[in-house]
Structure formats: structure tokens, C-alpha cells
């Protein structure tokens, strides 16, 4: 069974480029979730980017998430937050917005990390980096989690290609390989076609 798709946006302050590119990719495939990546953006630039992309993602049928900031998520009408700052921040996010909004847990490097957050009423566990190179350890962790626990696993493979093995994870997160392609729409379609045939 093919995984659902989770799209991680490019972290850029260029709203025009981000909007146009993300819109095109959202139209190329069915994505269940859209994470607005912060990268090195400051608070103001990130808030502008997230505000721009929330309505777009939701119109495309995505649950739109922001990184770590529950106040921003509530202010701009996002669907939830993706927490990468550890169990204390995760606990605070859960207390602030659950159960009406989504809370996902990322930045998980070990099985212990994953089991710790898995006991905290999260909506998904996320293995792998948001951008950059692939992480073999993340793929192994995602496979272990998906075969052992019921909370959905997201495998983030920034270098995803048509030959990517999703290792049984319920979601595959796409990022760098899409945005760095000469034609992001074509790159997305190629991966989606390969997943459908897997």
C-alpha cells in the first residue's frame, strides 16, 4: 500500500516564488499534510510565509502545520504544529492545542526518543531531517516504528526518488529533491507514479 504524502515547503522569505512553486506541486499530487518549514527565517518572515501557505494548503485538502509555534498556529488558522524541540516543548504544545489541533513530534534520533514522545498523545512521529540529505538511521527507525506501534510514522527522505523504499511508514515526506529539481511538478509526479506502482 502506497504511503500518504507529506510535503515540506522550502524555507524562503520570497513569498511570490514559494507560493507559486508550492501551489504547482500541490496540484500535481494528493498531499495529506503540508509543513511550513522555518529554516533560518526570523519570526516576522516565517509568520508571513506561514500565513500565505495555510489557506493554499487547506484549499488543496492538506492539514497545514507550522514548526513549534502553537500561538502562531492558532493565530493564522493552521491545523497544528510540528514540534522539534524535545519532550518539554512537546508537552507544552499538547497542553496548548490538543485535541482540537494536530501535534506531531520530530527530531527523533533513537528508539528511546520515539517511545518517549509516543507515550505523549502525539498524532504522528516523524523520522528524518526536514531538508538536506537522506538519513539511513531514520529509515530504519521508521520501519521499526511502523511495524511495532499504531501511531502513524512519517519517513522524511529529503533525497526521495522513484526508487525510495518507504519501509512501511504511513507517510512519506518530500522536500529537497522536489524543490531542487529543474521541474518540481515533474519530479513530484515521477515519485508519485513510482509509489503507486510499488
mmCIF file with all atom_site columns, C-alpha atoms in Angstrom, residues 2-197:
data_model
loop_
_atom_site.group_PDB
_atom_site.id
_atom_site.type_symbol
_atom_site.label_atom_id
_atom_site.label_alt_id
_atom_site.label_comp_id
_atom_site.label_asym_id
_atom_site.label_entity_id
_atom_site.label_seq_id
_atom_site.pdbx_PDB_ins_code
_atom_site.Cartn_x
_atom_site.Cartn_y
_atom_site.Cartn_z
_atom_site.occupancy
_atom_site.B_iso_or_equiv
_atom_site.pdbx_formal_charge
_atom_site.auth_seq_id
_atom_site.auth_comp_id
_atom_site.auth_asym_id
_atom_site.auth_atom_id
_atom_site.pdbx_PDB_model_num
ATOM 1   C CA . UNK A 1 2   ? 1.415  3.381  -1.013  1.00 0.00 ? 2   UNK A CA 1
ATOM 2   C CA . UNK A 1 3   ? 2.053  5.867  1.792   1.00 0.00 ? 3   UNK A CA 1
ATOM 3   C CA . UNK A 1 4   ? 0.229  9.139  2.109   1.00 0.00 ? 4   UNK A CA 1
ATOM 4   C CA . UNK A 1 5   ? 2.270  12.172 1.118   1.00 0.00 ? 5   UNK A CA 1
ATOM 5   C CA . UNK A 1 6   ? 3.509  14.901 3.455   1.00 0.00 ? 6   UNK A CA 1
ATOM 6   C CA . UNK A 1 7   ? 5.012  17.978 1.791   1.00 0.00 ? 7   UNK A CA 1
ATOM 7   C CA . UNK A 1 8   ? 7.661  20.123 3.468   1.00 0.00 ? 8   UNK A CA 1
ATOM 8   C CA . UNK A 1 9   ? 7.845  23.611 1.986   1.00 0.00 ? 9   UNK A CA 1
ATOM 9   C CA . UNK A 1 10  ? 11.086 25.341 1.038   1.00 0.00 ? 10  UNK A CA 1
ATOM 10  C CA . UNK A 1 11  ? 12.230 27.770 3.730   1.00 0.00 ? 11  UNK A CA 1
ATOM 11  C CA . UNK A 1 12  ? 12.320 31.051 1.854   1.00 0.00 ? 12  UNK A CA 1
ATOM 12  C CA . UNK A 1 13  ? 11.310 34.627 2.502   1.00 0.00 ? 13  UNK A CA 1
ATOM 13  C CA . UNK A 1 14  ? 10.419 35.014 -1.194  1.00 0.00 ? 14  UNK A CA 1
ATOM 14  C CA . UNK A 1 15  ? 6.654  34.716 -0.846  1.00 0.00 ? 15  UNK A CA 1
ATOM 15  C CA . UNK A 1 16  ? 5.936  35.008 -4.556  1.00 0.00 ? 16  UNK A CA 1
ATOM 16  C CA . UNK A 1 17  ? 8.268  32.162 -5.505  1.00 0.00 ? 17  UNK A CA 1
ATOM 17  C CA . UNK A 1 18  ? 7.205  29.998 -2.576  1.00 0.00 ? 18  UNK A CA 1
ATOM 18  C CA . UNK A 1 19  ? 3.518  30.459 -3.283  1.00 0.00 ? 19  UNK A CA 1
ATOM 19  C CA . UNK A 1 20  ? 3.797  29.720 -6.983  1.00 0.00 ? 20  UNK A CA 1
ATOM 20  C CA . UNK A 1 21  ? 6.026  26.678 -6.562  1.00 0.00 ? 21  UNK A CA 1
ATOM 21  C CA . UNK A 1 22  ? 4.127  25.141 -3.668  1.00 0.00 ? 22  UNK A CA 1
ATOM 22  C CA . UNK A 1 23  ? 0.806  25.697 -5.423  1.00 0.00 ? 23  UNK A CA 1
ATOM 23  C CA . UNK A 1 24  ? 2.060  23.902 -8.520  1.00 0.00 ? 24  UNK A CA 1
ATOM 24  C CA . UNK A 1 25  ? 3.310  20.903 -6.544  1.00 0.00 ? 25  UNK A CA 1
ATOM 25  C CA . UNK A 1 26  ? 0.099  20.683 -4.502  1.00 0.00 ? 26  UNK A CA 1
ATOM 26  C CA . UNK A 1 27  ? -1.782 20.457 -7.783  1.00 0.00 ? 27  UNK A CA 1
ATOM 27  C CA . UNK A 1 28  ? 0.479  17.650 -9.019  1.00 0.00 ? 28  UNK A CA 1
ATOM 28  C CA . UNK A 1 29  ? -0.437 15.094 -6.358  1.00 0.00 ? 29  UNK A CA 1
ATOM 29  C CA . UNK A 1 30  ? -2.633 14.465 -3.341  1.00 0.00 ? 30  UNK A CA 1
ATOM 30  C CA . UNK A 1 31  ? -0.885 15.529 -0.155  1.00 0.00 ? 31  UNK A CA 1
ATOM 31  C CA . UNK A 1 32  ? -2.343 14.805 3.267   1.00 0.00 ? 32  UNK A CA 1
ATOM 32  C CA . UNK A 1 33  ? -0.173 17.294 5.129   1.00 0.00 ? 33  UNK A CA 1
ATOM 33  C CA . UNK A 1 34  ? 1.865  20.413 4.448   1.00 0.00 ? 34  UNK A CA 1
ATOM 34  C CA . UNK A 1 35  ? 4.593  21.537 6.856   1.00 0.00 ? 35  UNK A CA 1
ATOM 35  C CA . UNK A 1 36  ? 5.710  25.149 6.539   1.00 0.00 ? 36  UNK A CA 1
ATOM 36  C CA . UNK A 1 37  ? 9.432  24.846 7.160   1.00 0.00 ? 37  UNK A CA 1
ATOM 37  C CA . UNK A 1 38  ? 11.043 27.674 9.103   1.00 0.00 ? 38  UNK A CA 1
ATOM 38  C CA . UNK A 1 39  ? 14.704 27.191 8.259   1.00 0.00 ? 39  UNK A CA 1
ATOM 39  C CA . UNK A 1 40  ? 16.613 30.352 9.199   1.00 0.00 ? 40  UNK A CA 1
ATOM 40  C CA . UNK A 1 41  ? 13.669 32.722 8.774   1.00 0.00 ? 41  UNK A CA 1
ATOM 41  C CA . UNK A 1 42  ? 13.057 35.237 11.555  1.00 0.00 ? 42  UNK A CA 1
ATOM 42  C CA . UNK A 1 43  ? 9.722  35.418 13.355  1.00 0.00 ? 43  UNK A CA 1
ATOM 43  C CA . UNK A 1 44  ? 8.187  38.025 11.062  1.00 0.00 ? 44  UNK A CA 1
ATOM 44  C CA . UNK A 1 45  ? 9.279  36.391 7.804   1.00 0.00 ? 45  UNK A CA 1
ATOM 45  C CA . UNK A 1 46  ? 8.145  32.981 8.983   1.00 0.00 ? 46  UNK A CA 1
ATOM 46  C CA . UNK A 1 47  ? 4.753  34.286 10.058  1.00 0.00 ? 47  UNK A CA 1
ATOM 47  C CA . UNK A 1 48  ? 4.282  35.865 6.613   1.00 0.00 ? 48  UNK A CA 1
ATOM 48  C CA . UNK A 1 49  ? 5.265  32.661 4.835   1.00 0.00 ? 49  UNK A CA 1
ATOM 49  C CA . UNK A 1 50  ? 3.037  30.501 7.021   1.00 0.00 ? 50  UNK A CA 1
ATOM 50  C CA . UNK A 1 51  ? 0.072  32.834 6.658   1.00 0.00 ? 51  UNK A CA 1
ATOM 51  C CA . UNK A 1 52  ? 0.468  32.760 2.879   1.00 0.00 ? 52  UNK A CA 1
ATOM 52  C CA . UNK A 1 53  ? 0.613  28.971 2.716   1.00 0.00 ? 53  UNK A CA 1
ATOM 53  C CA . UNK A 1 54  ? -2.058 27.973 5.239   1.00 0.00 ? 54  UNK A CA 1
ATOM 54  C CA . UNK A 1 55  ? -5.016 28.932 3.076   1.00 0.00 ? 55  UNK A CA 1
ATOM 55  C CA . UNK A 1 56  ? -3.369 27.459 -0.005  1.00 0.00 ? 56  UNK A CA 1
ATOM 56  C CA . UNK A 1 57  ? -2.654 24.137 1.648   1.00 0.00 ? 57  UNK A CA 1
ATOM 57  C CA . UNK A 1 58  ? -6.069 23.855 3.222   1.00 0.00 ? 58  UNK A CA 1
ATOM 58  C CA . UNK A 1 59  ? -7.737 24.630 -0.108  1.00 0.00 ? 59  UNK A CA 1
ATOM 59  C CA . UNK A 1 60  ? -5.785 21.699 -1.553  1.00 0.00 ? 60  UNK A CA 1
ATOM 60  C CA . UNK A 1 61  ? -7.077 19.410 1.188   1.00 0.00 ? 61  UNK A CA 1
ATOM 61  C CA . UNK A 1 62  ? -3.943 19.387 3.336   1.00 0.00 ? 62  UNK A CA 1
ATOM 62  C CA . UNK A 1 63  ? -3.614 19.643 7.072   1.00 0.00 ? 63  UNK A CA 1
ATOM 63  C CA . UNK A 1 64  ? -1.195 22.571 7.366   1.00 0.00 ? 64  UNK A CA 1
ATOM 64  C CA . UNK A 1 65  ? 1.358  22.587 10.177  1.00 0.00 ? 65  UNK A CA 1
ATOM 65  C CA . UNK A 1 66  ? 3.848  25.156 11.437  1.00 0.00 ? 66  UNK A CA 1
ATOM 66  C CA . UNK A 1 67  ? 7.066  24.478 13.295  1.00 0.00 ? 67  UNK A CA 1
ATOM 67  C CA . UNK A 1 68  ? 6.986  24.651 17.099  1.00 0.00 ? 68  UNK A CA 1
ATOM 68  C CA . UNK A 1 69  ? 4.792  27.738 17.474  1.00 0.00 ? 69  UNK A CA 1
ATOM 69  C CA . UNK A 1 70  ? 1.322  26.983 18.851  1.00 0.00 ? 70  UNK A CA 1
ATOM 70  C CA . UNK A 1 71  ? 0.417  30.665 19.190  1.00 0.00 ? 71  UNK A CA 1
ATOM 71  C CA . UNK A 1 72  ? 1.169  31.267 15.512  1.00 0.00 ? 72  UNK A CA 1
ATOM 72  C CA . UNK A 1 73  ? -0.719 28.126 14.510  1.00 0.00 ? 73  UNK A CA 1
ATOM 73  C CA . UNK A 1 74  ? -3.826 29.329 16.317  1.00 0.00 ? 74  UNK A CA 1
ATOM 74  C CA . UNK A 1 75  ? -3.489 32.902 15.074  1.00 0.00 ? 75  UNK A CA 1
ATOM 75  C CA . UNK A 1 76  ? -3.294 32.019 11.373  1.00 0.00 ? 76  UNK A CA 1
ATOM 76  C CA . UNK A 1 77  ? -5.721 29.111 11.431  1.00 0.00 ? 77  UNK A CA 1
ATOM 77  C CA . UNK A 1 78  ? -3.208 26.328 10.832  1.00 0.00 ? 78  UNK A CA 1
ATOM 78  C CA . UNK A 1 79  ? -4.211 22.768 11.630  1.00 0.00 ? 79  UNK A CA 1
ATOM 79  C CA . UNK A 1 80  ? -1.430 22.100 14.099  1.00 0.00 ? 80  UNK A CA 1
ATOM 80  C CA . UNK A 1 81  ? 2.267  22.132 14.925  1.00 0.00 ? 81  UNK A CA 1
ATOM 81  C CA . UNK A 1 82  ? 5.301  20.013 14.203  1.00 0.00 ? 82  UNK A CA 1
ATOM 82  C CA . UNK A 1 83  ? 7.468  20.002 17.334  1.00 0.00 ? 83  UNK A CA 1
ATOM 83  C CA . UNK A 1 84  ? 11.231 19.503 17.061  1.00 0.00 ? 84  UNK A CA 1
ATOM 84  C CA . UNK A 1 85  ? 12.369 20.968 20.387  1.00 0.00 ? 85  UNK A CA 1
ATOM 85  C CA . UNK A 1 86  ? 12.095 17.945 22.653  1.00 0.00 ? 86  UNK A CA 1
ATOM 86  C CA . UNK A 1 87  ? 9.664  16.418 25.166  1.00 0.00 ? 87  UNK A CA 1
ATOM 87  C CA . UNK A 1 88  ? 9.208  19.550 27.301  1.00 0.00 ? 88  UNK A CA 1
ATOM 88  C CA . UNK A 1 89  ? 8.167  21.654 24.299  1.00 0.00 ? 89  UNK A CA 1
ATOM 89  C CA . UNK A 1 90  ? 6.050  18.780 23.035  1.00 0.00 ? 90  UNK A CA 1
ATOM 90  C CA . UNK A 1 91  ? 4.207  18.518 26.341  1.00 0.00 ? 91  UNK A CA 1
ATOM 91  C CA . UNK A 1 92  ? 3.506  22.259 26.278  1.00 0.00 ? 92  UNK A CA 1
ATOM 92  C CA . UNK A 1 93  ? 2.198  22.077 22.709  1.00 0.00 ? 93  UNK A CA 1
ATOM 93  C CA . UNK A 1 94  ? -0.101 19.188 23.552  1.00 0.00 ? 94  UNK A CA 1
ATOM 94  C CA . UNK A 1 95  ? -1.477 21.088 26.537  1.00 0.00 ? 95  UNK A CA 1
ATOM 95  C CA . UNK A 1 96  ? -1.983 24.220 24.431  1.00 0.00 ? 96  UNK A CA 1
ATOM 96  C CA . UNK A 1 97  ? -3.803 22.870 21.391  1.00 0.00 ? 97  UNK A CA 1
ATOM 97  C CA . UNK A 1 98  ? -4.864 19.234 21.730  1.00 0.00 ? 98  UNK A CA 1
ATOM 98  C CA . UNK A 1 99  ? -7.307 17.722 20.975  1.00 0.00 ? 99  UNK A CA 1
ATOM 99  C CA . UNK A 1 100 ? -8.655 20.317 18.549  1.00 0.00 ? 100 UNK A CA 1
ATOM 100 C CA . UNK A 1 101 ? -5.376 20.630 16.629  1.00 0.00 ? 101 UNK A CA 1
ATOM 101 C CA . UNK A 1 102 ? -2.632 18.288 15.427  1.00 0.00 ? 102 UNK A CA 1
ATOM 102 C CA . UNK A 1 103 ? 0.652  17.823 17.281  1.00 0.00 ? 103 UNK A CA 1
ATOM 103 C CA . UNK A 1 104 ? 3.433  15.867 15.597  1.00 0.00 ? 104 UNK A CA 1
ATOM 104 C CA . UNK A 1 105 ? 6.842  15.022 17.026  1.00 0.00 ? 105 UNK A CA 1
ATOM 105 C CA . UNK A 1 106 ? 10.087 15.274 15.076  1.00 0.00 ? 106 UNK A CA 1
ATOM 106 C CA . UNK A 1 107 ? 13.853 15.349 15.630  1.00 0.00 ? 107 UNK A CA 1
ATOM 107 C CA . UNK A 1 108 ? 13.847 11.750 16.844  1.00 0.00 ? 108 UNK A CA 1
ATOM 108 C CA . UNK A 1 109 ? 17.271 10.109 16.634  1.00 0.00 ? 109 UNK A CA 1
ATOM 109 C CA . UNK A 1 110 ? 16.777 6.922  18.654  1.00 0.00 ? 110 UNK A CA 1
ATOM 110 C CA . UNK A 1 111 ? 14.152 4.353  19.555  1.00 0.00 ? 111 UNK A CA 1
ATOM 111 C CA . UNK A 1 112 ? 14.124 5.794  23.054  1.00 0.00 ? 112 UNK A CA 1
ATOM 112 C CA . UNK A 1 113 ? 13.338 9.255  21.672  1.00 0.00 ? 113 UNK A CA 1
ATOM 113 C CA . UNK A 1 114 ? 10.464 7.832  19.663  1.00 0.00 ? 114 UNK A CA 1
ATOM 114 C CA . UNK A 1 115 ? 8.997  5.795  22.507  1.00 0.00 ? 115 UNK A CA 1
ATOM 115 C CA . UNK A 1 116 ? 9.215  8.785  24.848  1.00 0.00 ? 116 UNK A CA 1
ATOM 116 C CA . UNK A 1 117 ? 7.126  11.001 22.574  1.00 0.00 ? 117 UNK A CA 1
ATOM 117 C CA . UNK A 1 118 ? 4.900  8.116  21.552  1.00 0.00 ? 118 UNK A CA 1
ATOM 118 C CA . UNK A 1 119 ? 3.591  7.999  25.104  1.00 0.00 ? 119 UNK A CA 1
ATOM 119 C CA . UNK A 1 120 ? 2.576  11.680 24.969  1.00 0.00 ? 120 UNK A CA 1
ATOM 120 C CA . UNK A 1 121 ? -0.599 11.599 22.849  1.00 0.00 ? 121 UNK A CA 1
ATOM 121 C CA . UNK A 1 122 ? 1.033  12.812 19.633  1.00 0.00 ? 122 UNK A CA 1
ATOM 122 C CA . UNK A 1 123 ? -0.676 12.425 16.269  1.00 0.00 ? 123 UNK A CA 1
ATOM 123 C CA . UNK A 1 124 ? 2.405  11.195 14.437  1.00 0.00 ? 124 UNK A CA 1
ATOM 124 C CA . UNK A 1 125 ? 6.116  10.540 14.889  1.00 0.00 ? 125 UNK A CA 1
ATOM 125 C CA . UNK A 1 126 ? 8.487  11.931 12.286  1.00 0.00 ? 126 UNK A CA 1
ATOM 126 C CA . UNK A 1 127 ? 11.798 10.330 11.374  1.00 0.00 ? 127 UNK A CA 1
ATOM 127 C CA . UNK A 1 128 ? 14.443 12.109 9.332   1.00 0.00 ? 128 UNK A CA 1
ATOM 128 C CA . UNK A 1 129 ? 15.567 15.670 8.585   1.00 0.00 ? 129 UNK A CA 1
ATOM 129 C CA . UNK A 1 130 ? 13.312 18.346 7.123   1.00 0.00 ? 130 UNK A CA 1
ATOM 130 C CA . UNK A 1 131 ? 15.800 19.038 4.330   1.00 0.00 ? 131 UNK A CA 1
ATOM 131 C CA . UNK A 1 132 ? 19.247 18.073 3.100   1.00 0.00 ? 132 UNK A CA 1
ATOM 132 C CA . UNK A 1 133 ? 20.496 14.508 2.702   1.00 0.00 ? 133 UNK A CA 1
ATOM 133 C CA . UNK A 1 134 ? 18.762 11.222 3.443   1.00 0.00 ? 134 UNK A CA 1
ATOM 134 C CA . UNK A 1 135 ? 19.296 9.524  6.799   1.00 0.00 ? 135 UNK A CA 1
ATOM 135 C CA . UNK A 1 136 ? 19.570 5.725  6.753   1.00 0.00 ? 136 UNK A CA 1
ATOM 136 C CA . UNK A 1 137 ? 19.027 5.575  10.507  1.00 0.00 ? 137 UNK A CA 1
ATOM 137 C CA . UNK A 1 138 ? 15.741 7.452  10.087  1.00 0.00 ? 138 UNK A CA 1
ATOM 138 C CA . UNK A 1 139 ? 14.522 4.889  7.567   1.00 0.00 ? 139 UNK A CA 1
ATOM 139 C CA . UNK A 1 140 ? 15.401 2.054  9.939   1.00 0.00 ? 140 UNK A CA 1
ATOM 140 C CA . UNK A 1 141 ? 13.594 3.780  12.804  1.00 0.00 ? 141 UNK A CA 1
ATOM 141 C CA . UNK A 1 142 ? 10.517 4.433  10.668  1.00 0.00 ? 142 UNK A CA 1
ATOM 142 C CA . UNK A 1 143 ? 10.350 0.773  9.649   1.00 0.00 ? 143 UNK A CA 1
ATOM 143 C CA . UNK A 1 144 ? 10.717 -0.381 13.251  1.00 0.00 ? 144 UNK A CA 1
ATOM 144 C CA . UNK A 1 145 ? 8.053  2.041  14.431  1.00 0.00 ? 145 UNK A CA 1
ATOM 145 C CA . UNK A 1 146 ? 5.581  1.237  11.666  1.00 0.00 ? 146 UNK A CA 1
ATOM 146 C CA . UNK A 1 147 ? 5.761  -2.480 12.387  1.00 0.00 ? 147 UNK A CA 1
ATOM 147 C CA . UNK A 1 148 ? 5.505  -2.080 16.163  1.00 0.00 ? 148 UNK A CA 1
ATOM 148 C CA . UNK A 1 149 ? 3.210  0.822  17.062  1.00 0.00 ? 149 UNK A CA 1
ATOM 149 C CA . UNK A 1 150 ? -0.145 2.230  15.978  1.00 0.00 ? 150 UNK A CA 1
ATOM 150 C CA . UNK A 1 151 ? 0.717  5.945  15.943  1.00 0.00 ? 151 UNK A CA 1
ATOM 151 C CA . UNK A 1 152 ? 1.461  6.840  12.306  1.00 0.00 ? 152 UNK A CA 1
ATOM 152 C CA . UNK A 1 153 ? 5.083  7.132  11.208  1.00 0.00 ? 153 UNK A CA 1
ATOM 153 C CA . UNK A 1 154 ? 6.317  9.795  8.808   1.00 0.00 ? 154 UNK A CA 1
ATOM 154 C CA . UNK A 1 155 ? 9.540  8.967  6.966   1.00 0.00 ? 155 UNK A CA 1
ATOM 155 C CA . UNK A 1 156 ? 11.237 12.118 5.734   1.00 0.00 ? 156 UNK A CA 1
ATOM 156 C CA . UNK A 1 157 ? 13.570 11.433 2.823   1.00 0.00 ? 157 UNK A CA 1
ATOM 157 C CA . UNK A 1 158 ? 14.795 14.788 1.502   1.00 0.00 ? 158 UNK A CA 1
ATOM 158 C CA . UNK A 1 159 ? 16.547 12.974 -1.349  1.00 0.00 ? 159 UNK A CA 1
ATOM 159 C CA . UNK A 1 160 ? 13.448 10.959 -2.262  1.00 0.00 ? 160 UNK A CA 1
ATOM 160 C CA . UNK A 1 161 ? 13.465 9.463  -5.737  1.00 0.00 ? 161 UNK A CA 1
ATOM 161 C CA . UNK A 1 162 ? 11.324 6.995  -7.700  1.00 0.00 ? 162 UNK A CA 1
ATOM 162 C CA . UNK A 1 163 ? 13.322 4.169  -6.087  1.00 0.00 ? 163 UNK A CA 1
ATOM 163 C CA . UNK A 1 164 ? 12.726 5.305  -2.494  1.00 0.00 ? 164 UNK A CA 1
ATOM 164 C CA . UNK A 1 165 ? 11.735 2.485  -0.143  1.00 0.00 ? 165 UNK A CA 1
ATOM 165 C CA . UNK A 1 166 ? 9.190  3.879  2.319   1.00 0.00 ? 166 UNK A CA 1
ATOM 166 C CA . UNK A 1 167 ? 9.829  0.981  4.707   1.00 0.00 ? 167 UNK A CA 1
ATOM 167 C CA . UNK A 1 168 ? 6.186  0.587  5.675   1.00 0.00 ? 168 UNK A CA 1
ATOM 168 C CA . UNK A 1 169 ? 5.787  4.130  7.010   1.00 0.00 ? 169 UNK A CA 1
ATOM 169 C CA . UNK A 1 170 ? 2.267  5.502  6.716   1.00 0.00 ? 170 UNK A CA 1
ATOM 170 C CA . UNK A 1 171 ? 3.542  8.831  5.349   1.00 0.00 ? 171 UNK A CA 1
ATOM 171 C CA . UNK A 1 172 ? 6.439  9.839  3.098   1.00 0.00 ? 172 UNK A CA 1
ATOM 172 C CA . UNK A 1 173 ? 7.662  13.413 3.499   1.00 0.00 ? 173 UNK A CA 1
ATOM 173 C CA . UNK A 1 174 ? 9.052  15.095 0.394   1.00 0.00 ? 174 UNK A CA 1
ATOM 174 C CA . UNK A 1 175 ? 11.266 18.180 0.368   1.00 0.00 ? 175 UNK A CA 1
ATOM 175 C CA . UNK A 1 176 ? 14.731 18.855 -1.058  1.00 0.00 ? 176 UNK A CA 1
ATOM 176 C CA . UNK A 1 177 ? 14.616 16.550 -4.078  1.00 0.00 ? 177 UNK A CA 1
ATOM 177 C CA . UNK A 1 178 ? 11.398 18.244 -5.172  1.00 0.00 ? 178 UNK A CA 1
ATOM 178 C CA . UNK A 1 179 ? 12.451 21.856 -4.668  1.00 0.00 ? 179 UNK A CA 1
ATOM 179 C CA . UNK A 1 180 ? 15.942 21.391 -6.137  1.00 0.00 ? 180 UNK A CA 1
ATOM 180 C CA . UNK A 1 181 ? 14.628 19.775 -9.323  1.00 0.00 ? 181 UNK A CA 1
ATOM 181 C CA . UNK A 1 182 ? 14.524 21.763 -12.549 1.00 0.00 ? 182 UNK A CA 1
ATOM 182 C CA . UNK A 1 183 ? 10.813 20.949 -12.693 1.00 0.00 ? 183 UNK A CA 1
ATOM 183 C CA . UNK A 1 184 ? 9.349  20.338 -9.208  1.00 0.00 ? 184 UNK A CA 1
ATOM 184 C CA . UNK A 1 185 ? 5.994  19.270 -10.640 1.00 0.00 ? 185 UNK A CA 1
ATOM 185 C CA . UNK A 1 186 ? 7.572  16.624 -12.870 1.00 0.00 ? 186 UNK A CA 1
ATOM 186 C CA . UNK A 1 187 ? 9.779  15.409 -10.006 1.00 0.00 ? 187 UNK A CA 1
ATOM 187 C CA . UNK A 1 188 ? 6.715  15.041 -7.802  1.00 0.00 ? 188 UNK A CA 1
ATOM 188 C CA . UNK A 1 189 ? 4.753  13.200 -10.470 1.00 0.00 ? 189 UNK A CA 1
ATOM 189 C CA . UNK A 1 190 ? 7.608  10.763 -11.091 1.00 0.00 ? 190 UNK A CA 1
ATOM 190 C CA . UNK A 1 191 ? 7.864  9.842  -7.413  1.00 0.00 ? 191 UNK A CA 1
ATOM 191 C CA . UNK A 1 192 ? 4.099  9.539  -7.023  1.00 0.00 ? 192 UNK A CA 1
ATOM 192 C CA . UNK A 1 193 ? 3.844  7.297  -10.083 1.00 0.00 ? 193 UNK A CA 1
ATOM 193 C CA . UNK A 1 194 ? 6.585  5.042  -8.728  1.00 0.00 ? 194 UNK A CA 1
ATOM 194 C CA . UNK A 1 195 ? 4.908  4.793  -5.324  1.00 0.00 ? 195 UNK A CA 1
ATOM 195 C CA . UNK A 1 196 ? 1.637  3.840  -6.951  1.00 0.00 ? 196 UNK A CA 1
ATOM 196 C CA . UNK A 1 197 ? 3.322  1.025  -8.803  1.00 0.00 ? 197 UNK A CA 1
#
